[in-house]
Structures are given as C-alpha cells and as structure tokens.
Coordinates of C-alpha atoms and ligand atoms in Angstrom, one line a residue:
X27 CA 60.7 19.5 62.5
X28 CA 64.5 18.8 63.4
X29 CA 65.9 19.4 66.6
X30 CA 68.1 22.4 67.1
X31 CA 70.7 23.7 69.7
X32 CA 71.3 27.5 70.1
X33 CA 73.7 28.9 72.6
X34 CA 71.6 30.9 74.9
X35 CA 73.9 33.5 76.7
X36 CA 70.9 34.1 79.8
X37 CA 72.5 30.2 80.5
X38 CA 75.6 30.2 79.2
X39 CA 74.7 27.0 77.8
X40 CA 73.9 24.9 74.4
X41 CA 69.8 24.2 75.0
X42 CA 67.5 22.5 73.0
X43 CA 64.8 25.0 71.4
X44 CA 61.4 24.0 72.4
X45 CA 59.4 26.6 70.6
X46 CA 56.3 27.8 73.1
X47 CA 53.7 27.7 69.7
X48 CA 55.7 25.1 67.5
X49 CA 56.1 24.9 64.7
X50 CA 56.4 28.7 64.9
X51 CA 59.2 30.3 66.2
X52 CA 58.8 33.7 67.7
X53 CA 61.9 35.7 67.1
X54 CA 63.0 39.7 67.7
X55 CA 65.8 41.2 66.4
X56 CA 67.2 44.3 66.9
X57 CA 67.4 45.9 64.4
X58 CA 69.5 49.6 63.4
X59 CA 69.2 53.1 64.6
X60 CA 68.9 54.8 61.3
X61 CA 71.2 57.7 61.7
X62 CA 74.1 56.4 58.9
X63 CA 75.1 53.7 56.9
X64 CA 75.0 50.2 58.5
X65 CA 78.8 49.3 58.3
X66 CA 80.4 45.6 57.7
X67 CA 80.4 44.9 61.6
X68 CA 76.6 46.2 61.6
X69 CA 75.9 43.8 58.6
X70 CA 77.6 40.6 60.4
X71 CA 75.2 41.0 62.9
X72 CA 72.2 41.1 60.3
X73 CA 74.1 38.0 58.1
X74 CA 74.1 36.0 61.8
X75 CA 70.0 37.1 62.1
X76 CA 69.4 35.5 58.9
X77 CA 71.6 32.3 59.4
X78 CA 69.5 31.6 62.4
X79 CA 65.8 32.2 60.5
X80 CA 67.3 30.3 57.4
X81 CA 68.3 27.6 59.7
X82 CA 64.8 27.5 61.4
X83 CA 63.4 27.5 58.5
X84 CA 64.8 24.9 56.8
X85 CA 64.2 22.7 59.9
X86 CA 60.8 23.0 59.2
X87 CA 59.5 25.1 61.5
X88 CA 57.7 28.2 60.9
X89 CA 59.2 31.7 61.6
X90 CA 57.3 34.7 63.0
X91 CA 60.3 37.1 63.2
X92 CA 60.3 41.1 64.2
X93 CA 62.9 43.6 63.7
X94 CA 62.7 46.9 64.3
X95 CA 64.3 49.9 63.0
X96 CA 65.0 52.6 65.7
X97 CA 64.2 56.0 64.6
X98 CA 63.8 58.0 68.0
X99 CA 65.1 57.7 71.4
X100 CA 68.6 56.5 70.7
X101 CA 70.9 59.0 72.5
X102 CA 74.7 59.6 71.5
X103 CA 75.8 57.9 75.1
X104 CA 74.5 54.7 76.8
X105 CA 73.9 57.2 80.4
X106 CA 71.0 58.5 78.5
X107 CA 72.3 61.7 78.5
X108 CA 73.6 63.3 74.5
X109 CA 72.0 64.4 71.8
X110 CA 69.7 61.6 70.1
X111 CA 71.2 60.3 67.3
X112 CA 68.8 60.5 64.5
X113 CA 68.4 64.6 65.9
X114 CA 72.2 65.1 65.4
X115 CA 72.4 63.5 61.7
X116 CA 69.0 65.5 60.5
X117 CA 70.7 69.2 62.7
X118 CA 74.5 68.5 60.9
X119 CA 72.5 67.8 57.2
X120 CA 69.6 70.4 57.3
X121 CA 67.2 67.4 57.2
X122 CA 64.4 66.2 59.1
X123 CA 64.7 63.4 60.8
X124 CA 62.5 61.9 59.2
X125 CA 63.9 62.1 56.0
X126 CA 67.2 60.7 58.0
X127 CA 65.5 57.5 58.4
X128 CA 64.1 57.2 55.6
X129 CA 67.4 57.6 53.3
X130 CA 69.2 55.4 55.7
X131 CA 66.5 53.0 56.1
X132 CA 66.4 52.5 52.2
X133 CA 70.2 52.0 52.4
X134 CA 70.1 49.5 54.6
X135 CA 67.0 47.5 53.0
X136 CA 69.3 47.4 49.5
X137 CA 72.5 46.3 51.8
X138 CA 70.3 43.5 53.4
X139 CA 69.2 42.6 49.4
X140 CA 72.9 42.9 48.3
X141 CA 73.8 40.5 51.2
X142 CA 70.7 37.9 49.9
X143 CA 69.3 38.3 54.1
X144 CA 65.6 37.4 53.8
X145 CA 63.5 40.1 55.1
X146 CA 61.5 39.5 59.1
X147 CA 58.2 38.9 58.7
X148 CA 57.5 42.4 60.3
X149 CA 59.8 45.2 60.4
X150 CA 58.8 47.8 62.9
X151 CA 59.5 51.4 63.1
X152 CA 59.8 53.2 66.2
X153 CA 57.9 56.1 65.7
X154 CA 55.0 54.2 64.4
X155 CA 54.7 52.5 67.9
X156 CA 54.5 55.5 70.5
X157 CA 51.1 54.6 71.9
X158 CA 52.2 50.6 73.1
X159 CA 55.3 52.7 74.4
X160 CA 53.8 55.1 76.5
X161 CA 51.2 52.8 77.7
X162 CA 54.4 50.3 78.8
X163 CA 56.1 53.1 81.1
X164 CA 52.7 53.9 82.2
X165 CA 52.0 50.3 83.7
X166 CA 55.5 50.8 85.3
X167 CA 55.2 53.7 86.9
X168 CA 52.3 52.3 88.4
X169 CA 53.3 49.3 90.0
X170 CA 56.6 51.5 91.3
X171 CA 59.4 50.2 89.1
X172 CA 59.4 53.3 87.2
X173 CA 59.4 57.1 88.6
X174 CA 59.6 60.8 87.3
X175 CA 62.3 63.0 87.5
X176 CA 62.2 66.5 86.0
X177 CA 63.7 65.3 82.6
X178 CA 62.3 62.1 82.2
X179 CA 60.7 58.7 83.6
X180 CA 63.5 56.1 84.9
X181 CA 63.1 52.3 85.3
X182 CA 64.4 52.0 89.4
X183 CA 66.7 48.9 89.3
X184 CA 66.7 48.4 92.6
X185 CA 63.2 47.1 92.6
X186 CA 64.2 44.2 90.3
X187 CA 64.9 41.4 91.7
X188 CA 66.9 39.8 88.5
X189 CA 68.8 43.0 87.4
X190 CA 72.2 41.7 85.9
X191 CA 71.2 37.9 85.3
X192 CA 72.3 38.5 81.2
X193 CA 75.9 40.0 82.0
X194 CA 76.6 38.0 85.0
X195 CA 76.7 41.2 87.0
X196 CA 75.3 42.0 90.1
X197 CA 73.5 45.1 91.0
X198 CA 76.6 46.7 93.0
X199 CA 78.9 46.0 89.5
X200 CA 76.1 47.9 87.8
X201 CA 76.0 50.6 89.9
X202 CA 79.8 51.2 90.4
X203 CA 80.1 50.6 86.5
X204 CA 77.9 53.8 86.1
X205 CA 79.2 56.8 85.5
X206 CA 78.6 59.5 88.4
X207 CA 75.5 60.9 88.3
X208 CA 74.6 63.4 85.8
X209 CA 71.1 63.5 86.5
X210 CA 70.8 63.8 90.6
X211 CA 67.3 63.1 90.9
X212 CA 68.0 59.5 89.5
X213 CA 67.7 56.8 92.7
X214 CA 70.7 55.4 91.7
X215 CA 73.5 56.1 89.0
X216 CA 72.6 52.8 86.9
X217 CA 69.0 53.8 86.7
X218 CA 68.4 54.1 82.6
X219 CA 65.4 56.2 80.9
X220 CA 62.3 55.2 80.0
X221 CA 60.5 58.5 78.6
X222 CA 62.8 61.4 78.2
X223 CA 60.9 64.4 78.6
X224 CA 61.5 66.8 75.1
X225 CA 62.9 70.1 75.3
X226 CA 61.5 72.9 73.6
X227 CA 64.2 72.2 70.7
X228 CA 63.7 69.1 70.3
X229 CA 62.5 68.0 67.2
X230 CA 60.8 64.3 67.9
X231 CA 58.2 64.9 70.6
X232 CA 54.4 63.0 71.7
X233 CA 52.2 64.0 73.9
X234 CA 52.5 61.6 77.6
X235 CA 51.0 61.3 81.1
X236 CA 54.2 63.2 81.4
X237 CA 54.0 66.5 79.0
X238 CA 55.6 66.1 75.6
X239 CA 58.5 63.9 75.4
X240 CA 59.8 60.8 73.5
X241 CA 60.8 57.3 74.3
X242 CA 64.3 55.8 75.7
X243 CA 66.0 53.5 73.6
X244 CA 65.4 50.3 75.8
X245 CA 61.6 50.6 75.9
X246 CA 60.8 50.5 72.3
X247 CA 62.5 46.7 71.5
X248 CA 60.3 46.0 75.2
X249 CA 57.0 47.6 73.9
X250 CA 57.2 46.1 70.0
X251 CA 58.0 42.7 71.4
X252 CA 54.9 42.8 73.4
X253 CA 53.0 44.2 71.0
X254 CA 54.0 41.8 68.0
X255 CA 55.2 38.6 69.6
X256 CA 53.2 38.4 72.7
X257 CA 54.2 38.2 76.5
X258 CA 56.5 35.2 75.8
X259 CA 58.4 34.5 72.8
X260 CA 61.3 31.8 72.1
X261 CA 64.6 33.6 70.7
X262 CA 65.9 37.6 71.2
X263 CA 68.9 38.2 69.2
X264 CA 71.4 41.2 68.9
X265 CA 75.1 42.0 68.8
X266 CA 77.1 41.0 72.3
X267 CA 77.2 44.9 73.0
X268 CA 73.8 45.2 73.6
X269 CA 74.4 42.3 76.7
X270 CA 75.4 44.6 79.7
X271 CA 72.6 47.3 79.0
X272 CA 70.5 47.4 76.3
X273 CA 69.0 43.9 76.7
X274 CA 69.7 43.4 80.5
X275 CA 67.2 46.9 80.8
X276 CA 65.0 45.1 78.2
X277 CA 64.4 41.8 80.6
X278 CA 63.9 44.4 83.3
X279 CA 61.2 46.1 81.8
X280 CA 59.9 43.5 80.3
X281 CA 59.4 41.0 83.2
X282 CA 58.9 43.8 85.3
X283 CA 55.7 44.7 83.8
X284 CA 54.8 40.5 83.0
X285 CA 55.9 39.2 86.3
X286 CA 57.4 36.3 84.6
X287 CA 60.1 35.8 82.0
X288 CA 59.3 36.9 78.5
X289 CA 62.4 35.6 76.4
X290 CA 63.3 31.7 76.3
X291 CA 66.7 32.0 74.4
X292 CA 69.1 35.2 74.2
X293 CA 71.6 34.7 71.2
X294 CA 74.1 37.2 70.7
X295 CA 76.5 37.6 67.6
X296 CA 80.1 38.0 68.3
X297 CA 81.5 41.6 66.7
X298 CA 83.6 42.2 63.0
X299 CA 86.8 43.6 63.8
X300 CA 89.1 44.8 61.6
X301 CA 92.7 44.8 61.1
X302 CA 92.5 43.2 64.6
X303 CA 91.4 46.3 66.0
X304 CA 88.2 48.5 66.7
X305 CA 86.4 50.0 64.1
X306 CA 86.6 53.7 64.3
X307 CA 85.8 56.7 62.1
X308 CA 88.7 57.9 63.3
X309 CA 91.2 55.4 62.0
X310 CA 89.1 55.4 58.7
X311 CA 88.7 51.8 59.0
X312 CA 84.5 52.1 59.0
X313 CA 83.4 50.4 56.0
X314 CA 80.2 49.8 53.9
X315 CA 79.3 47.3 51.8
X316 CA 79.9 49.9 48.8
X317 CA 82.6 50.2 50.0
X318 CA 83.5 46.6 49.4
X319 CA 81.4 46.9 45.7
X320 CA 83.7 49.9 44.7
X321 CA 87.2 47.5 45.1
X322 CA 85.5 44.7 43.1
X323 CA 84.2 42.5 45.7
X324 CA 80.7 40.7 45.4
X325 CA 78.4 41.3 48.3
X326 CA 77.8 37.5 48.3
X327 CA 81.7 37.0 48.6
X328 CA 81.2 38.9 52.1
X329 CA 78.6 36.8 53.4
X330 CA 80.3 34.1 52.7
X331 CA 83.4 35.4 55.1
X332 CA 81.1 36.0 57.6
X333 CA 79.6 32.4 57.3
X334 CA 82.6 31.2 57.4
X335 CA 83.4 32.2 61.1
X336 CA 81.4 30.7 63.9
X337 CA 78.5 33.4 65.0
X338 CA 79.8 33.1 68.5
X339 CA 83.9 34.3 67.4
X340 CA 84.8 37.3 66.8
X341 CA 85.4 38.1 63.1
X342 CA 88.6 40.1 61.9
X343 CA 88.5 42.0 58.5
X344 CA 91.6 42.3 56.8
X345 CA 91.1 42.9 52.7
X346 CA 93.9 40.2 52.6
X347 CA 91.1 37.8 54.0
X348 CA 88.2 39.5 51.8
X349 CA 90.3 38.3 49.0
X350 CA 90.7 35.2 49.9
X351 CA 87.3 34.7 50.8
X352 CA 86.5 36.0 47.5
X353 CA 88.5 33.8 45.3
X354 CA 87.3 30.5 47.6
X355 CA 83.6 31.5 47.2
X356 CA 84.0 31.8 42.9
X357 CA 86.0 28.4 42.7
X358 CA 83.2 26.8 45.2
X359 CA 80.8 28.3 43.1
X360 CA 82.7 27.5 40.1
X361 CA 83.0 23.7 41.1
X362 CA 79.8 23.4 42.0
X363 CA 78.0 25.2 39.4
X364 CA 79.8 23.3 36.1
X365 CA 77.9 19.6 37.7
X366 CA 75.1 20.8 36.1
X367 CA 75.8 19.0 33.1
X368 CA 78.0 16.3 35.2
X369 CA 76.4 12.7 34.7
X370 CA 74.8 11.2 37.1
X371 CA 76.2 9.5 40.3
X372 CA 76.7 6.1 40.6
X373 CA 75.4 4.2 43.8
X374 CA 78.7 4.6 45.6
X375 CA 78.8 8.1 44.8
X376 CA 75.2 8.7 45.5
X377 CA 75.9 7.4 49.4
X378 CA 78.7 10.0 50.0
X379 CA 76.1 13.3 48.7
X380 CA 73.4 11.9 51.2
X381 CA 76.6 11.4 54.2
X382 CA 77.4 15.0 53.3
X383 CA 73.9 16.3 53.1
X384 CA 73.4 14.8 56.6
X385 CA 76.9 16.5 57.7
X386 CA 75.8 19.7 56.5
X387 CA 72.0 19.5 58.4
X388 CA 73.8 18.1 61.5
X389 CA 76.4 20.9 61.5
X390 CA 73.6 23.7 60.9
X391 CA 71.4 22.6 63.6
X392 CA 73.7 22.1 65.9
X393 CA 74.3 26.4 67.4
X394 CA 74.1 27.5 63.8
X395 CA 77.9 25.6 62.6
X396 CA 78.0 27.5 59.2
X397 CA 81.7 27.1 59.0
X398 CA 82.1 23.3 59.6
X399 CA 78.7 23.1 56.8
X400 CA 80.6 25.3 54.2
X401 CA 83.4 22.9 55.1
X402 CA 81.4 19.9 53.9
X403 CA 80.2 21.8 50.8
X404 CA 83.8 21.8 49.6
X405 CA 83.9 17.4 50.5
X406 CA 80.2 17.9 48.1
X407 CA 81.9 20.1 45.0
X408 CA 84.5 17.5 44.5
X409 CA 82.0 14.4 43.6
X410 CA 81.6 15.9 40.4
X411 CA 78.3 14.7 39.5
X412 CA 74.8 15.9 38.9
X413 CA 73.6 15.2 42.3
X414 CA 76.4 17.9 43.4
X415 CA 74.8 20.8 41.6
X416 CA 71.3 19.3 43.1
X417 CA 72.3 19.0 46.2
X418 CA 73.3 22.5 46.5
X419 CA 70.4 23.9 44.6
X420 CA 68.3 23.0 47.7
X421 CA 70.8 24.1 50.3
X422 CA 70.4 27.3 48.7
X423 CA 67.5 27.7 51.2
X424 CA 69.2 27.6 53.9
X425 CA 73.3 29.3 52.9
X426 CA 72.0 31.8 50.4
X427 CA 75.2 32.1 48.5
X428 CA 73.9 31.3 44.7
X429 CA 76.8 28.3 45.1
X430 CA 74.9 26.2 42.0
X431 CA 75.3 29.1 39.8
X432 CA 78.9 30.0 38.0
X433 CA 81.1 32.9 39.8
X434 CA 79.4 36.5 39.0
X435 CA 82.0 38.0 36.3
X436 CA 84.2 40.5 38.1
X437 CA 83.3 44.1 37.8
X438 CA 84.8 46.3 36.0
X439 CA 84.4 50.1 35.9
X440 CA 83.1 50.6 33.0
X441 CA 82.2 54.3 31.5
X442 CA 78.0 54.7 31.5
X443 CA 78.5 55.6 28.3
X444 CA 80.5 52.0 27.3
X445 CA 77.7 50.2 29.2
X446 CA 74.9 52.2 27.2
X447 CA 76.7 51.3 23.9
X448 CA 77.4 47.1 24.5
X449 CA 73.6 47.2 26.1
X450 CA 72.4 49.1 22.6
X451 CA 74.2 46.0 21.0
X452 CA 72.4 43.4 23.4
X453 CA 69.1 44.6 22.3
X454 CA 70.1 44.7 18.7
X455 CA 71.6 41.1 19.0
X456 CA 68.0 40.2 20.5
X457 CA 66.5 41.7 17.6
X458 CA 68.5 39.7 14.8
X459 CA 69.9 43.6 13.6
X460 CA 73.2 42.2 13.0
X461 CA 74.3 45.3 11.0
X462 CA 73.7 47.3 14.1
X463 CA 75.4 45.2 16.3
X464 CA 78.6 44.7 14.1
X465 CA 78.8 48.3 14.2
X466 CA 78.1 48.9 17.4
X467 CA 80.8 46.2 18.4
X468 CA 83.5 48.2 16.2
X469 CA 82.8 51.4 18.2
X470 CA 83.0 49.8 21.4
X471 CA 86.0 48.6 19.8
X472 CA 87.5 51.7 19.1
X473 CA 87.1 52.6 22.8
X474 CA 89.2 49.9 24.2
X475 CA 86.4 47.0 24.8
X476 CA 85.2 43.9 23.7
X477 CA 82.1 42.1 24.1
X478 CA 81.9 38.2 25.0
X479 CA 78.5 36.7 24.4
X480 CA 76.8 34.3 26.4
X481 CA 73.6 32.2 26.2
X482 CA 71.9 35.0 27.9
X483 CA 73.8 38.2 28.2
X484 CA 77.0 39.5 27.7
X485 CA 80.2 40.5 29.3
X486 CA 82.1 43.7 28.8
X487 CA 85.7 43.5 28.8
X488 CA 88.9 45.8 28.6
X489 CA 91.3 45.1 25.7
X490 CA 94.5 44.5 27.0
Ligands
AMP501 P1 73.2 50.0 65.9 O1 72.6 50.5 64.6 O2 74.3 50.8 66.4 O3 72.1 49.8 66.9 O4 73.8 48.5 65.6 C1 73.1 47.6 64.9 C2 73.6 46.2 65.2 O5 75.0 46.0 64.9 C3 73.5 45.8 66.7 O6 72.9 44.6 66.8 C4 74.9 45.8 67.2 O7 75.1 44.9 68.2 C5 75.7 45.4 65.9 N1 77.1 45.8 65.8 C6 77.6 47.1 66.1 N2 79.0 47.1 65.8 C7 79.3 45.8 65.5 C8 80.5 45.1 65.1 N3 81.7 45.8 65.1 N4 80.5 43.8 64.8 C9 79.3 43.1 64.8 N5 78.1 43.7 65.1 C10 78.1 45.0 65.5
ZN502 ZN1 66.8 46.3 70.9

C-alpha cells in the first residue's frame, strides 16, 4: 500500500492517511436528497467521491465505502423549519414520495454510469434505516444532549463541548448566525432537529418514543455511519456546503453519543459554478448531464473537466470551457488510443513511460492532484509507442476516462426511424445478406445518410 495525503478540513492540513483497519479504508459519502435531478455541480461532487475511492484503490488498499441516498427528513431550509423536500416534489407531481425517490434515484444511478463513477460498496436509503435512527436520538435524549419540544427532538449544542471545530466557529458565531427563533421552545436559536414530530398531513411518518414522526436530516448520515462503518471510520466526504451545519451537527451527534471522535479525515469538494456565478433555477443556468448529452457532449468529456480542476478549487462552467475540454479529451484519447499498433519503445523511451508513470502515481497520491496527473498523461501520449497505449490501459483504473480507446464519434440526432434502418443493415451485413444491405444503404441514402463501416459497428452520418 502507497502512502497517501488528503487535505482534512477538521485540521486544515495535508495528513498522512493511516487507515484504523488497513488495508481497508472506511469511507461515507453523502450522498443526494432524491427530490430532482442531480445537476453538474451535484455531479462534481460525486466525480471528486470517486477520484478519492479510485485513488485508494489503486494504492492498494481496500475500500469499504457508504453513501446514502436521502429520502426523508431533508427540509426546504437549513432552520429545520419548510416543507421536506421529497413531500413538496411528490404534493406538486401527484406522486408518492416514494415513487419520487425512486424515479430520481434511477436518474441519478444512470448519471453516475454515464460519468464511469464506480458504485460504494453500500448505498443506503434513508427510509430503510429508521430503527438505528430512532434508537440514536433515543441514546441522546438520555444522556441530555438531546430534548423534546412540542414539534420535535433537538440536539442542545450548548452541551457540546466541540460545537464549531469543522467551520472554525465558535458557539456564539453559531448562535448569532441563526436565524431568530421560530420555534421558541428551542434552548437556543442554533439548536438543529433530530426527530421532527409528523403532522397529521404528513405523508412520511414512524412510530417513536415520541408519537409518530420522522427523522432530521443530520441524524440519518450519523446513524448509517454507525451502523455500516462502525464507531470510528477513516474519511467523511461531502460538498464544502455541508461544512458549517450539516457535518458540524453530524460530529455533534456523533461524538456526542461515542464520547470520542468518530471521523479521522473530513474532505470536502469545492463547488461547480457556472458562468462565474451561482447556479440558480432562476437564471436557468441549472444543468443536467442530459443536458450536456442533448448539445453533443460526451459524459466522459465532463469528467474529464472536472478532473481537470483541483477537488479543493472551485470549478466554473462556461460551454466555452466544456468545449474545450471536449476537444482536448478526443485528441488525448485520439493520441493515445492510435499507439496500439505503435512499435515498441526503445530503452531510452521505455525510461521516460516509467518517469511518467511514477509522475502520475506521485501526483495522485499526493491530495488527489488529478490535474497535474492528466497533465503528465499529455508528456505520456506524445512517446508514441506501444507502451503509451499500455500504460494508459492500466491507469484506466484509477482516471476512468476510456483514454486507450479512440474518441466516441460525435452524436448526431439522428431520426429513430434512420437509426432502425442503418441498424436493420448492421444485422444484415452480419448475416452476409448483401442484397439487403445494398438496399437498405440506398434508402438510407435517399434520406440524406450514409453509413461508414468499421471492424465492429458502424457510424451514421449526414450527407452534406
Ligand atoms: P444535495 O442532493 O442537495 O444534498 O447535494 C448533493 C451533493 O452535491 C452534496 O454533497 C452537495 O455538497 C453537493 N453540491 C451541491 N451544489 C453543488 C455545486 N454547485 N457544486 C459542487 N457540489 C455541489
Ligand atoms: Zn450527510
């Protein structure tokens, strides 16, 4: 196993990661609420999850990984007050929220497919884990750091010694950063919910110690950490949003209810901008990765923007810079992919792959340096030699970016009907029917396409 630095933001430092039950690594993510489409900025943060597992990986270490997906308990504001999110999508579409999350969730599985991220070992759903919840708040409320109100259970941050130790703020920041109280029965305005009690119209609901009710937000990444990964587990990663509440309340909870710390390294992903500027439904500027599909870009072409900026900087969309991104990725892909039938190295050329190869490992394990790796991968496509397309074959572990195959052909719109027709003639082709296929070709013909042939498949194309 190779050693490995990782920015934790708990220290504000570059530490080395000294797994507590090597060679596994024990890592949470978390993961979406399941209310709408994950957007591009979502889907950085999910690209940066799967850098860091890759990068584990491939240092030979073994990765026990959670993520979970958050269909309950996520409320439309951070004060714990609004509508919960996954109740607002299913009341505005005439759904259950059930069937919310599972449309969503199925989105998001084929984005993180589209994006080549390799699934956690266990992916766990909120609802699924009530019980471990409950039992969490319960053990709170009876040691005192927890205490009912009439609409829910609230974690007393008072009573916690280390309450602000993520952000860098101390408990009088927190509480003058809160909004004034809402709910006057909390002990203080910065107080957050740990069991929401349910009212009658609300749809989600378990029976509790405390009547009928469902879980806060915070508890559920606190109760399916426990549960999976035990009372201490090396690396908790997340977007940097989720550093001022949701994960400082999570290390509350948490080491409240252990009495010791629970997470060795906090690693959070710097946000996607775009056009410089928040993303926002209402500037139209929220996009998905269909979105991205739909104006001819590869999936893979987006990962490799992301990859290309640090995890720790922030990222700024611009199409400008998708494009750009797009036509480096097919000539990287391009270069590197046509060395398969390069001839070998000689000795001299042989000793620059291996420098590079050690450039690249030292670059990934030092904080994840995707950028300065890719860099090296460009030094690597210009040896032109066998070991070139090789070399990048097995680094395909660890980028996921395909870079030893040739670029994906650009899509086209093509009619269904077209598609049906030059896939008619594939078969055909396949089945020595030349007839068939000659006359399929002149119909497709007649509709403005072409067909070019390859070793295995085809390519549709419009006649100019
Ligand atoms: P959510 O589904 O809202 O809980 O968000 C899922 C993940 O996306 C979280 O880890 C967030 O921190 C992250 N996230 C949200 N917006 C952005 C953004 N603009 N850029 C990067 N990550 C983001
Ligand atoms: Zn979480």
């Amino acid at each position: 196993m190779e050693k490995i630095t990782l920015y934790n933001t708990l220290t504000r430092t570059k530490e080395t990661l000294t797994p507590i039950a090597a060679p596994t690594v024990a890592t949470y993510s978390c993961g979406p609420t399941v209310y709408n489409y994950a957007h591009i900025g979502n889907l950085r943060t999910y690209v940066f999850m799967d850098e860091l597992r890759r990068v584990l990986k491939y240092a030979g270490y073994t990765t026990k990984s959670v993520m979970n997906i958050t269909d309950v308990g996520h409320l439309m504001s951070d004060a714990d007050d609004g509508e919960d999110k996954m109740q607002s999508a299913a009341r505005k579409s005439n759904k259950t929220p059930e069937e919310i999350a599972s449309f969503y969730s199925a989105v998001f599985f084929k984005d993180l497919e589209r994006l080549n991220i390799l699934l956690p070992e266990i992916i766990a759903k909120a609802t699924d884990n009530i019980p471990e919840m409950i039992d969490f708040v319960k053990t709170l409320v009876d040691t005192g750091y927890g205490y009912e109100t009439d609409d829910g259970i609230y974690f007393d941050i008072s009573k916690f010694d280390g309450y602000g130790k993520l952000s860098r703020c101390n408990l009088d920041d927190a509480l003058a950063g809160a909004r004034v109280a809402v709910n006057t029965q909390k002990r203080h305005p910065a107080d957050f919910a740990l069991w929401k009690k349910a009212e009658p119209n609300h749809i989600m609901q378990w029976d509790s110690p405390w009547g009928k009710g469902y879980p806060g937000w915070h508890i559920e990444c606190s109760a399916m950490g426990k549960k999976f990964l035990g009372e201490r587990f090396d690396i908790h990663t997340g977007g940097v949003d989720h550093i001022p509440i949701h994960h400082e309340n999570e290390i509350a909870q948490s080491e409240a209810l252990e009495g010791h710390k629970v997470v060795s390294m906090w690693l959070h992903g710097e946000f996607m901008l775009v056009d410089g500027g928040k993303m926002s439904k209402s500037l139209g500027n929220v996009y998905t990765i269909d979105d991205l599909i739909e104006r001819g870009y590869s999936p893979l072409a987006f990962r490799y923007f992301c990859m290309n900026t640090h995890y720790r900087n922030k990222l700024n969309f611009t199409f400008g810079g998708l494009d750009a991104a797009q036509t480096a990725y097919d000539r990287l892909r391009s270069a590197i992919s046509s060395c398969e039938n390069a001839p070998k190295a000689d000795k001299n050329t042989l000793a620059d792959a291996a420098k590079i190869k050690g450039n690249v490992n030292a670059a990934l394990y030092d904080d994840l340096n995707f950028p300065l790796a890719l860099g090296e991968l460009w030094g690597l496509s210009k040896l032109n030699c066998r070991e070139v397309y090789e070399t990048a074959k097995d680094l395909d572990a660890v980028f996921g970016l395909k870079l030893h195959l040739p670029p994906e052909a650009k899509k086209l719109d093509v009619p269904e009907e077209v598609k049906a027709l030059a896939e008619k003639r594939f078969e055909a082709r396949k089945n020595k029917d030349w007839a068939t296929s000659d006359a399929l070709r002149a119909q497709l013909d007649a509709m403005g396409y072409t067909v070019l042939d390859s070793k295995d498949g085809y390519e549709i194309k419009k006649r100019n």
